Amino acid sequence: MKNTAKTAIHFTDNYLLNPTNPISVNLIGAGGTGSKVLTALMEINESLIALGHAGLQVRLWDDDVITSANLGRQRFFESETGLYKSVALINRINRCIGTNWKAETVKFEKDKFGRIPEKARAIITITCVDNVQARFGVAEILKEISYRRHYQDEPKYWLDFGNSQDTGQVLLSTIGEIKQPNSEKYQTVASLPFVTDEFGELLKQSEQEDNTPSCSLAEALEHQDLFINSSLTQVGCSLLWNLFRRGMTEYKGFFHNLKDFRTHPIKVA
């Protein structure tokens, strides 16, 4: 008997494919992964514009200042030490391609009165944070802003990058349900769970006890393989690019192991 199980597919939110304005993106974290994701977003932006799309409007969040330990593994130069990471990177991108992207020199978190940051709303949120608590904080903010109906910059997707020394994962979540077209061919999936809901326990277990900042590049390399950030970035941003280019995805992320060069995709259902 023929197996009639349909392939599960998530169709990209329609506004991402035909926007009237550039798609707003909040990129949280400007370190080893975030600095490289920003470069990939620049490439996606330029490619989308060449295809007649409105492109991206990125806001980079990081309250960290560049130190000599960041040189080499991250996208920084010696002349930039002492500057905010977010400002140095955004200035460079804007000069390079003439965009008007923005830098925030604060953490993406609630203030001491429980208020959400003013520019927290974006159609796509991308997290490149180095601790689990920050992820749970972002999840809380995204849930809260998704309840406030408000047509501009309606939050749609959350893409989370995370890694340890030589392994990592990238996961795509929807913020609420994304309206799916009727399909005879595919089983459509409207909602992709938050990484904190689906893998929350796993994230907490995997968090290393030692989260001290590295004082030198040599010390930083003890904590993280030289190419784990960039290999995660390329595959993860390819997932994002496919959402725009193909308008659909069978996968919502992957587990990645640089030690034995394996990447294991995660299906949407």
Coordinates of C-alpha atoms in Angstrom, one line a residue:
M1 CA 0.0 0.0 0.0
K2 CA 1.3 3.4 -0.9
N3 CA 2.3 5.7 2.0
T4 CA 0.3 8.9 1.7
A5 CA 1.9 10.8 4.5
K6 CA 2.4 14.4 3.4
T7 CA 5.6 16.3 4.0
A8 CA 5.2 18.9 6.8
I9 CA 6.0 22.4 5.6
H10 CA 6.0 25.8 7.2
F11 CA 5.1 28.6 4.6
T12 CA 6.7 31.9 5.2
D13 CA 4.5 34.7 6.5
N14 CA 3.3 36.5 3.4
Y15 CA 4.4 40.0 4.5
L16 CA 8.1 38.8 4.5
L17 CA 7.8 38.0 0.8
N18 CA 6.0 41.2 -0.3
P19 CA 6.6 43.9 2.2
T20 CA 5.8 47.6 1.7
N21 CA 8.8 48.6 3.9
P22 CA 12.1 46.9 4.8
I23 CA 11.6 44.0 7.2
S24 CA 12.6 45.1 10.8
V25 CA 15.1 42.8 12.4
N26 CA 16.4 42.9 16.0
L27 CA 19.8 41.2 16.2
I28 CA 20.7 40.6 19.9
G29 CA 24.4 40.0 20.6
A30 CA 27.4 41.4 18.7
G31 CA 30.0 38.8 19.7
G32 CA 31.5 35.8 18.0
T33 CA 28.3 34.8 16.3
G34 CA 26.3 38.1 16.2
S35 CA 29.1 40.0 14.5
K36 CA 29.1 37.3 11.7
V37 CA 25.3 37.1 11.5
L38 CA 25.3 40.9 10.9
T39 CA 27.6 40.4 7.9
A40 CA 25.2 37.6 6.6
L41 CA 22.2 40.0 7.1
M42 CA 24.1 42.6 5.0
E43 CA 24.4 39.9 2.2
I44 CA 20.8 38.9 2.5
N45 CA 19.7 42.6 2.4
E46 CA 21.7 43.3 -0.8
S47 CA 20.5 40.2 -2.5
L48 CA 16.8 40.9 -1.6
I49 CA 17.1 44.4 -2.9
A50 CA 18.6 43.1 -6.2
L51 CA 15.5 40.9 -6.5
G52 CA 13.1 43.8 -6.1
H53 CA 12.3 43.3 -2.4
A54 CA 12.4 46.1 0.2
G55 CA 15.3 44.5 2.1
L56 CA 16.0 44.6 5.9
Q57 CA 16.2 47.3 8.6
V58 CA 18.4 45.9 11.3
R59 CA 18.9 47.1 14.9
L60 CA 21.9 45.5 16.7
W61 CA 21.7 45.2 20.5
D62 CA 24.8 44.8 22.7
D63 CA 26.1 46.7 25.8
D64 CA 29.6 45.2 25.5
V65 CA 32.7 47.2 24.7
I66 CA 35.5 45.8 22.4
T67 CA 38.6 44.4 24.2
S68 CA 41.8 42.9 22.9
A69 CA 40.4 39.4 23.6
N70 CA 37.7 40.1 20.9
L71 CA 40.2 40.7 18.1
G72 CA 40.8 37.7 15.8
R73 CA 37.7 35.7 16.6
Q74 CA 35.2 38.5 16.2
R75 CA 34.9 41.1 13.5
F76 CA 36.8 43.9 15.2
F77 CA 40.1 45.9 14.7
E78 CA 42.6 47.1 17.1
S79 CA 41.7 50.7 16.5
E80 CA 38.2 49.9 17.7
T81 CA 39.1 48.7 21.2
G82 CA 37.1 50.7 23.8
L83 CA 34.1 51.3 21.4
Y84 CA 30.8 49.6 21.8
K85 CA 30.6 46.5 19.7
S86 CA 27.2 47.4 18.3
V87 CA 28.2 50.9 17.3
A88 CA 31.5 49.8 15.6
L89 CA 29.8 47.1 13.6
I90 CA 26.7 49.2 12.5
N91 CA 28.9 52.2 11.5
R92 CA 30.9 49.9 9.4
I93 CA 27.9 48.3 7.6
N94 CA 26.3 51.7 7.1
R95 CA 29.4 53.1 5.5
C96 CA 29.9 49.9 3.4
I97 CA 26.4 49.7 1.8
G98 CA 24.7 53.0 2.6
T99 CA 22.1 51.6 5.0
N100 CA 20.7 53.4 8.0
W101 CA 20.8 50.4 10.4
K102 CA 20.8 51.2 14.1
A103 CA 22.9 50.3 17.2
E104 CA 21.7 50.0 20.8
T105 CA 24.3 50.1 23.5
V106 CA 22.0 48.5 26.1
K107 CA 21.0 44.9 26.8
F108 CA 17.8 43.6 25.3
E109 CA 16.0 43.1 28.6
K110 CA 13.3 44.6 30.9
D111 CA 14.4 47.5 33.1
K112 CA 14.2 47.3 36.9
F113 CA 10.5 48.4 36.7
G114 CA 9.7 45.5 34.4
R115 CA 9.3 47.7 31.3
I116 CA 10.2 46.4 27.9
P117 CA 12.8 48.2 25.8
E118 CA 11.3 50.9 23.6
K119 CA 12.4 49.3 20.3
A120 CA 11.7 45.7 21.2
R121 CA 9.2 45.2 18.4
A122 CA 10.6 43.7 15.2
I123 CA 9.2 41.3 12.6
I124 CA 12.2 39.0 13.0
T125 CA 14.2 38.7 16.3
I126 CA 17.6 36.9 16.1
T127 CA 19.4 36.0 19.3
C128 CA 23.2 35.3 19.5
V129 CA 23.5 35.4 23.3
D130 CA 25.9 33.5 25.4
N131 CA 23.7 32.5 28.3
V132 CA 20.4 30.7 28.9
Q133 CA 19.0 33.3 31.2
A134 CA 19.2 35.9 28.4
R135 CA 17.2 33.6 26.1
F136 CA 14.5 33.1 28.6
G137 CA 14.4 36.9 29.1
V138 CA 14.0 37.4 25.3
A139 CA 11.2 34.7 25.2
E140 CA 9.3 36.6 27.9
I141 CA 9.5 39.9 26.1
L142 CA 8.5 38.3 22.7
K143 CA 5.5 36.7 24.3
E144 CA 4.5 39.9 26.0
I145 CA 4.8 42.1 22.8
S146 CA 2.9 39.5 20.7
Y147 CA -0.2 40.0 22.8
R148 CA -0.3 43.7 22.1
R149 CA -2.0 44.0 18.7
H150 CA -0.4 46.7 16.7
Y151 CA 0.1 46.5 13.0
Q152 CA 3.5 48.0 12.5
D153 CA 6.4 45.6 13.0
E154 CA 4.1 42.7 14.0
P155 CA 6.5 40.1 15.5
K156 CA 6.6 36.9 13.4
Y157 CA 9.8 34.9 13.9
W158 CA 12.5 34.3 16.4
L159 CA 15.8 32.7 15.2
D160 CA 18.1 31.6 18.0
F161 CA 21.8 30.7 17.7
G162 CA 23.6 28.9 20.5
N163 CA 26.9 27.1 20.9
S164 CA 29.3 25.5 23.3
Q165 CA 33.0 24.7 22.4
D166 CA 32.5 22.8 19.2
T167 CA 28.8 22.1 19.0
G168 CA 25.8 24.3 18.5
Q169 CA 22.3 24.6 17.3
V170 CA 20.1 27.1 15.4
L171 CA 16.3 27.0 15.9
L172 CA 13.5 28.9 14.3
S173 CA 10.3 29.7 16.2
T174 CA 7.1 31.5 15.2
I175 CA 5.7 34.3 17.4
G176 CA 2.1 33.1 17.5
E177 CA 0.6 31.4 14.5
I178 CA 1.5 32.2 10.9
K179 CA -1.4 32.0 8.5
Q180 CA -0.8 29.1 6.1
P181 CA -2.2 28.7 2.6
N182 CA -4.5 25.7 1.8
S183 CA -2.3 22.9 0.4
E184 CA -3.3 19.6 -1.0
K185 CA 0.4 18.6 -1.4
Y186 CA 1.8 19.4 2.0
Q187 CA 0.8 19.2 5.7
T188 CA 1.1 22.9 6.7
V189 CA 2.6 23.9 10.1
A190 CA 1.4 27.3 11.3
S191 CA 3.2 27.4 14.7
L192 CA 6.8 26.5 15.6
P193 CA 7.4 26.3 19.4
F194 CA 9.8 28.7 21.2
V195 CA 13.3 27.2 21.7
T196 CA 12.9 27.9 25.4
D197 CA 9.6 25.9 25.5
E198 CA 10.8 23.0 23.4
F199 CA 14.4 22.7 24.6
G200 CA 14.3 24.7 27.8
E201 CA 15.6 21.9 30.1
L202 CA 18.3 20.9 27.6
L203 CA 19.5 24.5 27.5
K204 CA 19.7 24.7 31.2
Q205 CA 21.6 21.4 31.5
S206 CA 24.1 22.4 28.8
E207 CA 24.9 25.8 30.3
Q208 CA 28.5 25.6 31.5
E209 CA 29.1 26.7 35.0
D210 CA 32.0 28.8 34.0
N211 CA 30.8 31.8 32.2
T212 CA 33.7 34.1 32.9
P213 CA 34.8 36.4 30.1
S214 CA 38.1 35.5 28.4
C215 CA 41.0 37.9 28.9
S216 CA 42.9 36.9 25.7
L217 CA 42.3 35.3 22.3
A218 CA 44.2 32.2 23.4
E219 CA 42.0 31.9 26.5
A220 CA 38.8 32.4 24.3
L221 CA 39.9 29.6 22.1
E222 CA 39.9 27.3 25.1
H223 CA 36.2 27.9 25.4
Q224 CA 35.2 27.9 21.8
D225 CA 36.6 26.4 18.6
L226 CA 37.8 29.0 16.1
F227 CA 35.1 28.3 13.4
I228 CA 32.1 27.2 15.4
N229 CA 30.5 30.6 15.3
S230 CA 31.1 31.1 11.5
S231 CA 29.9 27.6 10.5
L232 CA 26.7 28.0 12.6
T233 CA 26.2 31.5 11.1
Q234 CA 26.4 30.3 7.5
V235 CA 24.0 27.4 7.9
G236 CA 21.6 29.3 10.2
C237 CA 21.4 32.3 7.9
S238 CA 20.9 30.0 5.0
L239 CA 17.7 28.8 6.8
L240 CA 16.6 32.5 7.0
W241 CA 17.5 33.1 3.3
N242 CA 15.4 30.1 2.3
L243 CA 12.3 31.6 4.1
F244 CA 12.6 34.6 1.8
R245 CA 13.8 32.9 -1.4
R246 CA 11.7 29.7 -1.4
G247 CA 8.8 31.0 0.7
M248 CA 8.7 27.8 2.7
T249 CA 10.8 25.4 4.8
E250 CA 10.7 21.8 5.7
Y251 CA 13.2 22.4 8.5
K252 CA 13.1 24.7 11.6
G253 CA 16.8 24.4 12.5
F254 CA 19.6 22.0 13.1
F255 CA 22.1 20.6 15.6
H256 CA 25.7 21.1 14.5
N257 CA 28.9 19.4 15.6
L258 CA 32.2 20.7 14.3
K259 CA 34.2 18.0 16.0
D260 CA 33.0 15.3 13.7
F261 CA 31.6 17.6 10.9
R262 CA 28.0 16.5 11.4
T263 CA 24.9 18.6 10.9
H264 CA 21.5 17.1 11.9
P265 CA 18.4 19.0 10.5
I266 CA 15.3 19.4 12.6
K267 CA 12.0 19.1 10.7
V268 CA 9.1 21.5 11.3
A269 CA 6.9 18.6 12.5

